[in-house]
Amino acid sequence: VKVTMQGRMSTLPVQLAHLPQLIFHLQGGPLLGPILNDDDNSEAVRLQFLNSNVEDARRMACPAMLACSLDGAFTFTQVPLQDVSLVSDRLLVLDHHTHIFIWSGAQIAGKEHNETRQKLHDIVKSWTVTRFPAPEIMQLSEGGSMARWLVCRLDPASKDAPAGGLVSGIAGAVRGLLSSRFVVTDDPSMSQWLARYRMAL
């Protein structure tokens, strides 16, 4: 049991600490959530999931989001699977197995970064040579209408109160600026979702 501002909350053993995030993204993702908007596509993804190996199945359930370095070395750093990770000076990759999203922040969306994006696209494509069917690779830009394909797969942590989530240590003005960049929806953040079940990480 953990005592928080919301009262006494249940906690999980350290061995199961990853489970809430896995379940949160599973129930909101293409396997169980409404993202695909088509029953046939949803059934096809579920069938593919049931016939996948452990690595592919985990990627479909709860993918990793990676920030690509801009120094030409193309090294990758994992960032939280949250909307507040969509920082304007980042180039991000989210591999959801059947779809891969390459997201460019506003500061690196110009033509001078086209070569970097193309090389990143080629690297990402090389990850998928053994996958069947081949995943769709989508190029997205901050503020673009298609960016919603990525945003809807992320934890809307920008909605968290100052006392919780990734934004807990961010100054009020900066937190307000981050929150203003996202469309407000009814989807709960992971912190809000855990609070419903009286759980804490």
Short mmCIF file of C-alpha atoms in Angstrom, two decimals:
data_model
loop_
_atom_site.label_atom_id
_atom_site.label_comp_id
_atom_site.label_asym_id
_atom_site.label_seq_id
_atom_site.Cartn_x
_atom_site.Cartn_y
_atom_site.Cartn_z
CA VAL A 1 0.00 0.00 0.00
CA LYS A 2 1.21 3.49 -0.89
CA VAL A 3 -0.16 6.70 0.61
CA THR A 4 -0.66 9.46 -1.97
CA MET A 5 -2.58 12.74 -2.27
CA GLN A 6 -5.54 10.64 -3.47
CA GLY A 7 -5.40 8.47 -0.35
CA ARG A 8 -4.25 4.88 0.18
CA MET A 9 -3.41 3.20 -3.13
CA SER A 10 -2.53 -0.42 -3.88
CA THR A 11 0.84 -1.24 -5.39
CA LEU A 12 2.18 -4.25 -7.28
CA PRO A 13 5.31 -6.28 -6.53
CA VAL A 14 8.40 -5.05 -8.35
CA GLN A 15 8.25 -8.11 -10.62
CA LEU A 16 4.89 -6.90 -11.96
CA ALA A 17 5.64 -3.17 -12.03
CA HIS A 18 5.50 -3.11 -15.85
CA LEU A 19 2.06 -4.74 -15.97
CA PRO A 20 -0.15 -1.60 -15.56
CA GLN A 21 1.54 0.16 -18.50
CA LEU A 22 1.19 -2.95 -20.64
CA ILE A 23 -2.53 -3.28 -19.85
CA PHE A 24 -3.15 0.47 -20.29
CA HIS A 25 -1.68 0.55 -23.79
CA LEU A 26 -3.17 -2.83 -24.71
CA GLN A 27 -6.74 -1.75 -23.96
CA GLY A 28 -6.29 1.54 -25.83
CA GLY A 29 -4.26 0.23 -28.77
CA PRO A 30 -5.22 -1.49 -32.04
CA LEU A 31 -5.75 -4.91 -30.44
CA LEU A 32 -8.54 -3.94 -28.04
CA GLY A 33 -9.12 -0.23 -28.63
CA PRO A 34 -11.04 1.68 -31.31
CA ILE A 35 -8.00 3.00 -33.21
CA LEU A 36 -8.48 1.02 -36.44
CA ASN A 37 -12.20 1.91 -36.75
CA ASP A 38 -12.88 -1.28 -38.70
CA ASP A 39 -13.85 -4.71 -37.39
CA ASP A 40 -12.08 -6.58 -40.21
CA ASN A 41 -8.79 -4.76 -39.61
CA SER A 42 -9.07 -5.31 -35.87
CA GLU A 43 -9.69 -9.03 -36.33
CA ALA A 44 -6.74 -9.30 -38.73
CA VAL A 45 -4.41 -7.61 -36.20
CA ARG A 46 -5.64 -9.87 -33.39
CA LEU A 47 -5.08 -12.98 -35.49
CA GLN A 48 -1.59 -11.79 -36.33
CA PHE A 49 -0.96 -11.15 -32.63
CA LEU A 50 -2.04 -14.67 -31.66
CA ASN A 51 0.37 -16.15 -34.21
CA SER A 52 3.32 -13.89 -33.33
CA ASN A 53 6.44 -14.63 -31.34
CA VAL A 54 6.93 -12.95 -27.95
CA GLU A 55 8.92 -9.99 -29.28
CA ASP A 56 6.43 -9.16 -32.03
CA ALA A 57 3.45 -9.65 -29.70
CA ARG A 58 4.91 -7.28 -27.10
CA ARG A 59 5.57 -4.69 -29.81
CA MET A 60 1.94 -4.90 -30.90
CA ALA A 61 0.64 -4.63 -27.33
CA CYS A 62 2.94 -1.94 -25.92
CA PRO A 63 5.50 -0.54 -28.37
CA ALA A 64 8.59 1.46 -27.53
CA MET A 65 8.99 5.04 -28.73
CA LEU A 66 12.51 6.03 -29.73
CA ALA A 67 14.16 9.41 -30.19
CA CYS A 68 16.69 9.46 -33.02
CA SER A 69 19.89 11.46 -32.64
CA LEU A 70 20.40 14.31 -35.08
CA ASP A 71 24.22 14.08 -35.21
CA GLY A 72 24.27 11.67 -38.15
CA ALA A 73 25.06 8.65 -35.97
CA PHE A 74 21.38 7.54 -35.88
CA THR A 75 21.52 6.30 -32.31
CA PHE A 76 18.21 5.72 -30.53
CA THR A 77 17.08 6.56 -27.01
CA GLN A 78 13.81 5.27 -25.59
CA VAL A 79 11.43 7.99 -24.38
CA PRO A 80 8.17 7.65 -22.42
CA LEU A 81 5.16 6.54 -24.44
CA GLN A 82 3.40 9.82 -23.60
CA ASP A 83 2.20 12.83 -25.54
CA VAL A 84 4.58 15.12 -23.62
CA SER A 85 7.45 13.28 -25.32
CA LEU A 86 6.45 15.01 -28.58
CA VAL A 87 8.97 17.82 -28.18
CA SER A 88 9.52 20.14 -31.13
CA ASP A 89 13.26 19.44 -31.49
CA ARG A 90 12.87 15.65 -31.66
CA LEU A 91 12.71 13.06 -34.39
CA LEU A 92 10.75 10.10 -33.04
CA VAL A 93 9.95 6.57 -34.15
CA LEU A 94 7.07 4.46 -32.85
CA ASP A 95 7.05 0.87 -34.10
CA HIS A 96 3.62 -0.68 -33.51
CA HIS A 97 4.57 -3.68 -35.69
CA THR A 98 1.78 -3.29 -38.25
CA HIS A 99 2.36 0.47 -38.48
CA ILE A 100 5.55 2.47 -37.95
CA PHE A 101 5.39 6.22 -37.37
CA ILE A 102 8.25 8.65 -37.96
CA TRP A 103 7.39 11.97 -36.30
CA SER A 104 9.24 15.24 -36.93
CA GLY A 105 8.97 18.09 -34.44
CA ALA A 106 8.35 21.60 -35.75
CA GLN A 107 11.99 22.63 -35.33
CA ILE A 108 13.26 19.84 -37.59
CA ALA A 109 10.42 19.66 -40.10
CA GLY A 110 12.20 21.80 -42.69
CA LYS A 111 13.75 20.69 -45.98
CA GLU A 112 17.25 20.85 -44.48
CA HIS A 113 16.39 17.69 -42.51
CA ASN A 114 14.91 15.76 -45.47
CA GLU A 115 18.09 13.71 -45.92
CA THR A 116 18.10 12.73 -42.25
CA ARG A 117 14.45 11.68 -42.44
CA GLN A 118 15.09 9.63 -45.58
CA LYS A 119 18.03 7.82 -43.99
CA LEU A 120 15.92 7.15 -40.90
CA HIS A 121 13.14 5.81 -43.13
CA ASP A 122 15.64 3.42 -44.76
CA ILE A 123 16.87 2.25 -41.34
CA VAL A 124 13.32 1.66 -40.11
CA LYS A 125 12.46 -0.21 -43.30
CA SER A 126 15.43 -2.53 -42.71
CA TRP A 127 13.86 -3.52 -39.38
CA THR A 128 10.85 -4.95 -41.20
CA VAL A 129 12.40 -7.14 -43.91
CA THR A 130 11.21 -10.35 -42.21
CA ARG A 131 7.70 -9.14 -41.37
CA PHE A 132 4.67 -10.28 -43.29
CA PRO A 133 2.56 -8.48 -44.13
CA ALA A 134 4.94 -5.55 -44.43
CA PRO A 135 4.02 -2.71 -42.05
CA GLU A 136 2.97 0.70 -43.28
CA ILE A 137 5.59 3.38 -42.57
CA MET A 138 4.04 6.82 -42.06
CA GLN A 139 5.91 10.14 -42.04
CA LEU A 140 4.24 12.63 -39.68
CA SER A 141 4.92 16.23 -38.70
CA GLU A 142 4.07 18.16 -35.56
CA GLY A 143 0.80 19.99 -36.09
CA GLY A 144 -0.08 17.98 -39.20
CA SER A 145 -3.52 16.40 -39.46
CA MET A 146 -2.04 12.90 -39.77
CA ALA A 147 -0.12 13.26 -36.49
CA ARG A 148 -3.28 12.07 -34.76
CA TRP A 149 -2.35 8.53 -35.85
CA LEU A 150 0.56 8.72 -33.42
CA VAL A 151 -0.96 10.87 -30.69
CA CYS A 152 -3.94 8.54 -30.19
CA ARG A 153 -1.54 5.71 -29.30
CA LEU A 154 0.16 7.66 -26.51
CA ASP A 155 -0.63 8.21 -22.86
CA PRO A 156 -2.18 11.73 -22.66
CA ALA A 157 0.08 12.61 -19.72
CA SER A 158 -0.34 16.31 -20.52
CA LYS A 159 -3.66 16.03 -18.64
CA ASP A 160 -1.99 15.02 -15.38
CA ALA A 161 -2.17 17.33 -12.39
CA PRO A 162 1.11 18.94 -11.25
CA ALA A 163 1.46 16.32 -8.51
CA GLY A 164 1.54 13.31 -10.82
CA GLY A 165 2.92 11.86 -14.01
CA LEU A 166 5.83 12.97 -16.17
CA VAL A 167 4.84 16.64 -15.94
CA SER A 168 5.08 16.69 -12.12
CA GLY A 169 8.46 18.40 -12.11
CA ILE A 170 7.78 20.90 -14.90
CA ALA A 171 7.15 24.54 -14.09
CA GLY A 172 3.55 25.70 -14.41
CA ALA A 173 4.07 27.93 -17.44
CA VAL A 174 5.94 25.22 -19.35
CA ARG A 175 3.38 22.61 -18.36
CA GLY A 176 0.59 24.88 -19.62
CA LEU A 177 2.40 25.36 -22.93
CA LEU A 178 2.79 21.60 -23.36
CA SER A 179 -0.86 20.95 -22.54
CA SER A 180 -2.08 23.62 -24.97
CA ARG A 181 -0.48 21.73 -27.89
CA PHE A 182 -2.86 18.78 -27.56
CA VAL A 183 -6.55 18.38 -28.26
CA VAL A 184 -8.46 17.65 -25.06
CA THR A 185 -10.29 14.30 -25.21
CA ASP A 186 -12.17 12.07 -22.79
CA ASP A 187 -9.34 9.54 -22.76
CA PRO A 188 -7.76 9.28 -19.29
CA SER A 189 -4.03 9.49 -18.77
CA MET A 190 -2.35 6.47 -17.26
CA SER A 191 -2.18 8.21 -13.87
CA GLN A 192 -5.92 8.93 -14.01
CA TRP A 193 -6.63 5.38 -15.16
CA LEU A 194 -4.65 3.91 -12.24
CA ALA A 195 -6.43 6.22 -9.80
CA ARG A 196 -9.78 4.75 -10.88
CA TYR A 197 -8.62 1.37 -9.57
CA ARG A 198 -6.94 2.82 -6.49
CA MET A 199 -3.51 1.78 -7.75
CA ALA A 200 -0.14 3.53 -7.82
CA LEU A 201 3.20 2.71 -9.40
#
